[in-house]
XYZ file of C-alpha atoms in Angstrom:
568
model
C -0.043 -0.052 -0.071
C 2.883 2.337 0.774
C 4.106 1.996 -2.812
C 0.974 3.755 -4.050
C -0.107 5.877 -1.083
C 3.217 7.303 0.018
C 1.626 9.336 2.830
C 1.200 6.038 4.683
C 5.130 5.579 4.811
C 6.006 9.214 5.693
C 3.421 10.692 7.956
C 3.862 8.259 10.993
C 7.454 9.294 11.178
C 6.605 12.984 10.658
C 9.162 15.128 12.680
C 7.261 17.522 14.834
C 10.146 19.840 14.551
C 8.969 20.605 10.923
C 5.473 21.533 11.877
C 6.225 25.083 12.580
C 7.807 25.553 8.984
C 4.998 23.627 7.409
C 2.436 25.578 9.247
C 3.781 29.064 8.145
C 4.352 27.630 4.547
C 0.671 26.408 4.538
C -0.553 29.899 5.800
C 1.356 31.721 3.141
C 0.236 29.338 0.401
C -3.451 29.813 1.527
C -2.993 33.619 1.107
C -1.551 33.162 -2.308
C -3.916 30.378 -3.669
C -7.340 31.637 -2.496
C -7.347 34.826 -4.964
C -5.401 32.822 -7.584
C -7.722 29.924 -7.528
C -10.815 32.058 -7.824
C -9.201 34.049 -10.661
C -8.138 30.766 -12.510
C -11.727 29.668 -12.288
C -12.647 32.327 -14.570
C -9.994 31.396 -16.963
C -11.590 28.041 -17.076
C -14.960 29.578 -17.619
C -16.206 28.312 -14.161
C -17.752 30.119 -11.265
C -15.206 31.598 -8.800
C -16.236 29.409 -5.917
C -15.274 26.253 -7.869
C -11.559 27.428 -7.840
C -11.608 27.047 -4.057
C -13.216 23.615 -4.264
C -10.769 22.523 -7.012
C -7.835 23.778 -5.086
C -8.755 21.981 -1.930
C -9.349 18.592 -3.648
C -6.249 18.874 -5.648
C -3.993 19.855 -2.763
C -5.250 17.138 -0.523
C -5.080 14.342 -3.120
C -1.484 15.131 -4.195
C -0.367 15.334 -0.542
C -1.712 11.698 0.064
C -0.221 10.212 -3.219
C 2.727 12.489 -4.227
C 6.358 11.893 -3.823
C 7.554 15.510 -3.752
C 7.841 17.309 -0.558
C 7.428 20.657 -2.007
C 5.174 20.368 -5.103
C 1.784 22.259 -4.820
C -0.747 20.763 -7.447
C -3.685 23.306 -7.615
C -5.258 25.574 -10.218
C -3.029 26.398 -13.143
C -3.490 29.197 -15.724
C -2.348 27.127 -18.570
C -4.407 23.976 -17.729
C -7.374 26.302 -17.009
C -7.487 28.017 -20.435
C -6.876 24.458 -22.141
C -9.743 23.177 -20.189
C -11.881 26.136 -21.431
C -10.806 25.570 -25.042
C -11.893 22.030 -24.899
C -15.200 22.523 -23.051
C -16.376 25.712 -24.918
C -16.612 23.649 -28.280
C -19.428 21.392 -26.884
C -21.228 23.505 -24.034
C -23.456 25.349 -26.498
C -23.862 28.177 -24.141
C -25.426 26.098 -21.341
C -23.752 27.271 -18.050
C -24.799 24.452 -15.886
C -23.701 21.869 -18.440
C -20.365 23.740 -18.836
C -19.634 22.968 -15.221
C -20.382 19.310 -15.720
C -18.278 19.071 -18.767
C -15.282 20.762 -16.925
C -15.654 18.425 -14.039
C -15.960 15.475 -16.455
C -12.909 16.664 -18.267
C -10.813 16.714 -15.077
C -12.078 13.255 -14.094
C -11.046 11.819 -17.633
C -7.464 13.572 -17.421
C -7.229 11.955 -13.887
C -7.989 8.469 -15.101
C -5.541 8.771 -17.964
C -2.819 9.998 -15.637
C -3.579 7.119 -13.213
C -3.361 4.519 -15.852
C -0.199 5.924 -17.327
C 1.436 5.951 -13.960
C 0.291 2.383 -13.103
C 1.796 1.376 -16.550
C 5.047 3.165 -15.533
C 4.918 5.648 -18.491
C 6.571 8.492 -16.436
C 9.266 8.652 -19.018
C 6.777 10.074 -21.334
C 7.466 13.492 -19.631
C 10.796 13.672 -21.456
C 9.016 13.696 -24.956
C 8.166 17.291 -24.711
C 11.216 19.408 -25.450
C 11.881 22.111 -22.824
C 12.118 24.608 -25.587
C 8.688 23.754 -26.859
C 7.125 23.878 -23.337
C 8.718 27.453 -22.771
C 7.370 28.663 -26.134
C 3.921 27.165 -25.357
C 3.709 28.642 -21.899
C 4.735 32.121 -23.208
C 2.188 31.934 -25.973
C -0.489 31.008 -23.370
C 0.567 33.868 -21.248
C 0.150 36.378 -23.989
C -3.271 34.754 -25.000
C -4.443 34.916 -21.480
C -3.485 38.585 -20.914
C -5.133 39.582 -24.002
C -8.450 37.785 -22.998
C -8.245 39.446 -19.585
C -7.891 42.922 -20.913
C -11.759 43.583 -21.394
C -12.442 42.538 -17.750
C -9.382 44.633 -16.503
C -10.539 47.889 -18.342
C -14.285 47.544 -18.110
C -14.821 47.171 -21.910
C -17.038 44.612 -24.015
C -15.154 41.400 -24.650
C -15.175 39.525 -28.047
C -14.100 36.266 -29.417
C -11.811 35.528 -32.229
C -7.955 35.598 -33.111
C -5.553 37.514 -30.866
C -5.430 40.351 -33.468
C -9.316 40.617 -33.670
C -9.498 40.793 -29.732
C -6.944 43.491 -29.757
C -8.686 45.426 -32.285
C -12.035 45.137 -30.604
C -10.504 46.334 -27.403
C -8.879 49.373 -28.961
C -12.214 50.203 -30.807
C -14.064 49.882 -27.528
C -11.803 52.224 -25.392
C -14.458 55.028 -25.627
C -16.736 52.631 -23.567
C -14.035 52.232 -20.876
C -15.306 52.239 -17.278
C -12.864 54.551 -15.481
C -13.641 52.947 -12.017
C -12.945 49.490 -13.458
C -9.920 50.457 -15.249
C -8.438 52.246 -12.264
C -9.195 49.407 -9.875
C -7.755 46.679 -12.273
C -4.553 48.666 -13.388
C -4.097 49.675 -9.751
C -4.417 46.244 -8.513
C -1.904 45.020 -11.144
C 0.681 47.619 -10.385
C 0.291 47.062 -6.629
C 0.934 43.481 -7.071
C 4.185 43.937 -9.078
C 5.336 46.638 -6.508
C 4.729 44.484 -3.572
C 6.572 41.677 -5.294
C 9.429 43.863 -5.776
C 9.764 45.567 -2.347
C 8.200 43.016 -0.150
C 8.214 39.534 -1.842
C 7.007 37.721 1.221
C 3.674 39.506 1.378
C 1.205 37.961 -1.093
C 0.192 40.747 -3.476
C -2.676 38.804 -4.864
C -4.345 38.563 -1.460
C -3.768 42.147 -0.688
C -5.193 43.137 -3.977
C -8.300 40.943 -3.247
C -8.929 42.413 0.241
C -8.374 46.084 -0.911
C -10.663 45.489 -3.876
C -13.559 43.998 -1.913
C -13.167 46.868 0.641
C -13.258 49.515 -2.025
C -16.022 47.941 -3.879
C -18.273 47.678 -0.684
C -17.317 51.069 0.945
C -17.721 53.102 -2.372
C -20.488 50.939 -3.666
C -18.747 50.456 -6.969
C -21.287 48.093 -8.509
C -23.632 51.177 -8.747
C -20.770 52.938 -10.861
C -20.884 50.053 -13.274
C -18.114 47.995 -11.922
C -18.728 44.300 -12.599
C -18.368 42.052 -9.573
C -18.347 38.412 -8.762
C -21.941 38.440 -7.513
C -23.558 35.623 -5.458
C -20.934 32.914 -4.424
C -21.977 29.340 -3.432
C -21.112 28.558 0.047
C -19.808 25.255 1.164
C -18.410 22.201 -0.760
C -20.517 20.106 -2.964
C -20.914 16.365 -2.288
C -18.670 14.274 -4.480
C -20.244 12.755 -7.587
C -19.872 11.730 -11.134
C -20.927 14.219 -13.773
C -23.593 13.097 -16.211
C -22.484 13.424 -19.787
C -23.717 11.697 -23.012
C -21.208 9.290 -24.548
C -20.660 11.305 -27.477
C -19.471 14.314 -25.601
C -17.189 11.990 -23.403
C -15.376 10.954 -26.523
C -14.747 14.663 -27.616
C -13.441 15.299 -23.956
C -11.151 12.360 -24.155
C -9.397 13.635 -27.382
C -8.955 16.996 -25.652
C -7.832 15.533 -22.202
C -4.671 14.098 -23.979
C -3.565 17.740 -24.561
C -3.779 18.503 -20.958
C -2.037 15.375 -20.006
C 0.959 16.097 -22.124
C 1.186 19.626 -20.608
C 0.849 18.243 -17.075
C 3.401 15.646 -17.775
C 5.947 18.138 -18.754
C 5.355 20.804 -16.228
C 4.468 18.743 -13.208
C 7.398 16.015 -13.269
C 9.778 18.775 -14.389
C 8.967 21.027 -11.465
C 8.922 17.942 -8.899
C 12.514 17.094 -10.158
C 13.666 20.572 -9.861
C 12.674 20.606 -6.231
C 14.106 17.211 -5.557
C 17.420 18.071 -6.796
C 17.686 21.291 -4.693
C 16.674 19.631 -1.561
C 18.396 16.186 -2.000
C 15.769 13.660 -2.243
C 14.336 11.339 -4.904
C 11.026 11.402 -6.585
C 9.173 8.520 -8.428
C 7.885 9.699 -11.919
C 5.429 6.925 -12.246
C 3.880 7.591 -8.734
C 3.839 11.385 -9.577
C 1.573 10.485 -12.538
C -0.781 8.638 -10.115
C -0.744 11.640 -7.694
C -1.367 14.068 -10.455
C -4.162 11.885 -11.678
C -5.585 11.683 -8.256
C -5.579 15.274 -7.950
C -7.471 15.807 -11.285
C -9.927 12.971 -10.418
C -10.522 14.592 -7.048
C -11.225 18.049 -8.448
C -13.574 16.436 -11.049
C -15.409 14.600 -8.416
C -16.046 17.777 -6.539
C -17.383 19.484 -9.554
C -14.194 21.342 -10.203
C -11.774 21.629 -13.203
C -8.336 20.305 -14.344
C -5.308 20.981 -12.330
C -1.664 20.955 -12.661
C 1.536 21.504 -10.583
C 2.032 25.249 -10.045
C 5.865 25.963 -10.125
C 5.254 29.532 -8.702
C 2.872 28.601 -5.904
C 5.354 25.650 -5.053
C 8.227 28.048 -5.027
C 6.389 30.425 -2.666
C 5.768 27.537 -0.290
C 9.430 26.592 -0.537
C 10.401 30.293 0.234
C 8.118 30.271 3.287
C 9.932 27.175 4.849
C 7.897 24.281 3.352
C 9.326 20.986 4.706
C 6.717 18.412 3.760
C 3.238 17.853 2.269
C 1.799 18.690 5.653
C 1.993 22.452 4.440
C -0.340 21.323 1.682
C -2.809 19.720 3.852
C -2.825 22.831 6.107
C -3.303 25.049 3.126
C -6.207 22.735 1.892
C -7.846 22.957 5.200
C -7.772 26.765 5.298
C -9.084 26.869 1.742
C -11.938 24.516 2.701
C -12.647 26.836 5.615
C -12.756 29.681 3.447
C -15.069 28.051 0.916
C -17.498 27.197 3.979
C -17.291 30.353 5.959
C -15.885 33.164 4.038
C -17.501 32.685 0.502
C -20.143 35.370 0.765
C -17.402 38.000 1.426
C -16.383 37.548 -2.284
C -19.655 38.649 -3.571
C -18.350 42.353 -3.864
C -14.998 41.256 -5.497
C -14.512 43.229 -8.584
C -13.840 41.098 -11.838
C -11.179 43.715 -12.727
C -9.275 42.733 -9.607
C -9.466 39.054 -10.501
C -8.198 40.088 -14.147
C -5.335 41.978 -12.594
C -4.493 38.703 -10.461
C -4.480 36.552 -13.516
C -2.356 38.892 -15.637
C 0.206 39.430 -12.883
C 0.373 35.685 -12.331
C 0.911 34.740 -16.141
C 3.260 37.551 -16.713
C 5.581 35.803 -14.399
C 5.588 32.758 -16.737
C 7.100 34.813 -19.509
C 10.782 33.809 -19.600
C 12.471 36.033 -22.125
C 15.844 35.205 -20.625
C 15.258 31.557 -21.548
C 14.503 32.465 -25.132
C 17.654 34.507 -25.345
C 19.463 31.459 -24.104
C 18.038 29.219 -26.817
C 19.048 31.813 -29.411
C 22.661 32.035 -28.092
C 23.160 28.408 -27.529
C 21.102 26.430 -30.167
C 18.792 28.297 -32.828
C 17.050 25.129 -33.436
C 15.613 25.180 -29.904
C 14.721 28.954 -30.392
C 13.014 28.177 -33.486
C 11.086 25.372 -31.862
C 10.026 27.615 -29.020
C 8.903 30.380 -31.271
C 6.772 27.952 -33.552
C 5.174 26.648 -30.351
C 4.454 30.224 -29.246
C 3.021 31.065 -32.589
C 0.835 28.061 -32.503
C -0.853 29.024 -29.392
C -1.255 32.648 -30.319
C -2.656 32.176 -33.856
C -4.665 29.148 -33.179
C -6.102 27.817 -29.869
C -4.396 26.486 -26.684
C -5.414 22.878 -27.601
C -4.169 23.274 -31.121
C -1.048 24.813 -29.817
C -0.420 21.904 -27.569
C -0.898 19.555 -30.559
C 1.689 21.544 -32.351
C 4.001 21.369 -29.492
C 3.795 17.782 -29.147
C 4.179 17.349 -32.815
C 7.324 19.622 -32.869
C 8.825 17.744 -29.924
C 8.370 14.433 -31.811
C 9.768 15.720 -35.018
C 12.792 17.202 -33.173
C 13.622 13.823 -31.589
C 13.152 11.968 -34.848
C 15.160 14.505 -36.630
C 18.208 14.264 -34.320
C 17.991 10.522 -34.041
C 17.888 10.129 -37.807
C 20.968 12.353 -38.279
C 23.757 10.429 -36.400
C 27.206 11.784 -36.251
C 29.664 8.996 -37.165
C 32.982 9.857 -35.501
C 36.261 8.454 -36.842
C 38.310 7.112 -33.854
C 41.898 7.221 -33.181
C 44.043 5.637 -30.329
C 45.290 7.874 -27.612
C 48.350 6.317 -26.064
C 48.192 5.373 -22.446
C 47.852 2.530 -20.088
C 45.083 1.698 -21.035
C 44.891 3.442 -24.289
C 41.715 5.501 -24.974
C 39.821 5.957 -28.280
C 38.492 9.302 -29.135
C 37.120 11.304 -32.179
C 40.149 11.991 -34.145
C 38.711 15.395 -35.367
C 38.466 16.648 -31.774
C 41.636 15.195 -30.373
C 44.855 15.800 -32.101
C 46.654 13.042 -30.176
C 44.333 10.474 -31.403
C 46.239 8.300 -33.842
C 44.850 6.244 -36.660
C 45.363 2.433 -36.121
C 47.192 0.949 -39.032
C 44.904 -1.188 -41.308
C 41.656 -0.233 -39.382
C 38.789 2.314 -39.781
C 37.202 2.723 -36.323
C 33.873 4.483 -36.296
C 31.241 5.245 -33.573
C 27.707 6.634 -34.046
C 26.795 9.131 -31.426
C 23.423 7.791 -30.896
C 21.740 4.345 -30.528
C 21.209 2.641 -33.957
C 17.534 2.113 -34.663
C 15.156 1.874 -37.571
C 15.282 5.651 -37.783
C 18.916 5.867 -38.577
C 20.336 2.482 -39.447
C 20.431 2.990 -43.264
C 21.771 6.668 -42.819
C 24.584 5.246 -40.548
C 25.438 2.547 -43.083
C 25.708 5.215 -45.873
C 27.847 7.450 -43.777
C 30.241 4.612 -43.023
C 30.594 3.679 -46.649
C 31.239 7.257 -47.615
C 34.091 7.433 -45.115
C 35.507 4.179 -46.630
C 35.384 5.685 -50.080
C 36.949 8.854 -48.882
C 40.153 7.046 -47.803
C 43.273 6.991 -50.193
C 43.170 3.047 -49.686
C 40.517 0.820 -48.319
C 41.088 -0.345 -44.701
C 41.573 -4.073 -44.028
C 38.925 -3.985 -41.193
C 36.153 -1.639 -40.201
C 35.475 -1.542 -36.377
C 31.975 -0.383 -35.656
C 31.635 0.828 -31.959
C 27.909 0.187 -31.006
C 28.227 0.936 -27.357
C 25.486 3.376 -27.407
C 23.091 0.697 -28.831
C 21.216 -1.286 -26.065
C 19.278 -3.576 -28.407
C 18.858 -4.200 -32.029
C 15.565 -3.848 -33.953
C 14.701 -5.489 -37.317
C 15.944 -2.589 -39.597
C 19.299 -2.329 -37.581
C 19.709 -6.154 -37.862
C 19.278 -6.089 -41.494
C 21.661 -3.231 -41.990
C 24.336 -4.865 -40.017
C 23.760 -7.994 -42.161
C 23.983 -5.740 -45.396
C 26.989 -3.903 -44.041
C 29.002 -7.068 -43.403
C 28.132 -8.662 -46.772
C 29.026 -5.500 -48.662
C 32.331 -5.006 -46.850
C 33.043 -8.742 -47.183
C 32.468 -8.609 -50.984
C 35.283 -5.926 -50.978
C 37.695 -7.978 -48.976
C 37.071 -5.715 -45.692
C 36.427 -7.250 -42.498
C 33.708 -6.038 -40.134
C 34.314 -6.102 -36.460
C 31.905 -4.898 -33.723
C 33.131 -3.321 -30.575
C 31.463 -2.339 -27.186
C 28.811 -4.958 -27.939
C 26.490 -5.246 -24.915
C 25.138 -8.448 -23.605
C 21.573 -7.676 -24.697
C 22.838 -7.058 -28.135
C 24.715 -10.305 -28.388
C 21.538 -12.077 -27.195
C 19.518 -10.377 -30.028
C 22.323 -11.440 -32.600
C 22.078 -14.978 -31.647
C 18.324 -15.150 -31.731
C 18.055 -13.249 -35.152
C 20.817 -15.467 -36.695
C 23.242 -12.206 -37.198
C 25.730 -13.658 -34.868
C 26.213 -16.582 -37.182
C 26.861 -14.198 -40.166
C 29.182 -11.820 -38.477
C 30.814 -14.380 -36.002
C 31.070 -14.412 -32.341
C 34.940 -13.883 -32.825
C 34.070 -10.619 -34.483
C 32.231 -9.153 -31.469
C 34.400 -7.440 -28.915
C 33.842 -5.976 -25.581
C 36.133 -2.806 -26.254
C 37.601 -1.017 -29.189
C 41.237 -2.068 -27.983
C 40.193 -5.647 -28.094
C 38.831 -5.189 -31.566
C 42.237 -3.750 -32.881
C 44.486 -5.935 -30.800
C 43.351 -9.048 -32.514
C 45.720 -9.499 -35.580
C 44.161 -8.929 -38.971
C 44.191 -12.197 -41.225
C 46.794 -12.510 -43.736
C 45.648 -11.838 -47.352
C 44.954 -15.026 -49.328
C 46.778 -15.466 -52.647
C 44.372 -14.658 -55.513
C 41.694 -13.292 -53.347
C 39.532 -10.809 -55.421
C 39.750 -7.056 -54.481
C 36.820 -4.970 -55.278
C 36.972 -1.193 -55.243
C 34.456 0.392 -52.931
C 33.660 3.019 -55.490
C 32.292 0.325 -57.894
C 29.831 -1.134 -55.570
């Protein structure tokens, strides 16, 4: 049980000395999460009170099932807007059904993640390139900001592309509500100023309190300032949403986009905190925990969730030691939903918009884009393409583009192996290195030693063979033997097996011997099962490059045919 429910393992041994730190971190997290959760509920198209319920359910579930001591799984701007993009397509303007669909989507996301974790698919988190995720998140931040401007300024909102939305906002500026705009812009500026001069004070909570106070004292709703209105008190009884099977199929398709984003953001954040604090996480269990958080949110009528790096970092800065801090924050959020919910009725929507914009602008990492541009322009282009995909299409389509780009980048790199020509560096024992990079690496008489920099697979096997033959043809005279170092290859697929068989026969026809070096045990086993070992020979497979060149070359047979490589 402890394998799948980690809290059973660590809570009985909880160090009471950590309670003071966790309590403070939980209190600070509560102060940050309450306004942010209500604001992100708006991004998801949900009533503000569902943000509190969602945060409570997600924090509690992750604390029970998660392996990170610092991660806070709660409402997320990126996942909230992706949830809205999926649900809007089928809600048909029915507000009550919209809530049901959002809850069902969260439940489906949770089930997919739990199944993925049980199947040990945590490694899939590595298939979204960091540069693509960076571009996607920046694109989302820009999209969210533009979408919140009407509420911030008190002008009519519109739907359409980013350009159309911006043009509509500019054209509507003559309808701007000065009270709304002053309150919204003032709140946003206040949040940024507090973050600069007093980072320990939760600016979003201060903006929320001041906004409610001003709205109530000055009776701002009478001046045309839009407010939250009636807020449902309490927590709904958990239950399954009632959704037709046709809509469920549509939700499943959209859920995978959220799953991929959650995979990349959550496990990446969990690893970051684990490295900083010197402990290990279990990626597969993290999927189960993230799935439980989403399923919990769905059962309580909430919306999809993700790990929040910024809110996790806030807890870390406040002294977070364990997930007890999340349980404390969840308890305080529950109390807020039950007792304090009516207070939020006079909360101006412009303040919520300011909180959203201030939060998402913190996700815009221009320094990271500069790093990509300076270090590797391919990563910069991937990031900018993902960014453009979100801005000029939709969040869901942007995620599809991001996933496709990541897979294409992986396949492209794998399909273009670099074949290093190795030389021997004298020593005891001698080393073998890329002769183009090490001037002390000397060629071995009679041999051509080559090493692919990636594992050989169906993606690159034929390309690698062509490159090897090109290297042979480029030499003034053909080598007596080619040593192929396949240490990077842990197994052989059918295409690679066929390639090695063809390479052996092609070289043999030219009087050149093929030797394999750094051959792993798993590769030898595969060669025996496929019959390739009988073709190449056990005595032509070596554990090291040195062993491959130390074995004497056979003496030329009188009258043996010599075929020019260029004629083949």
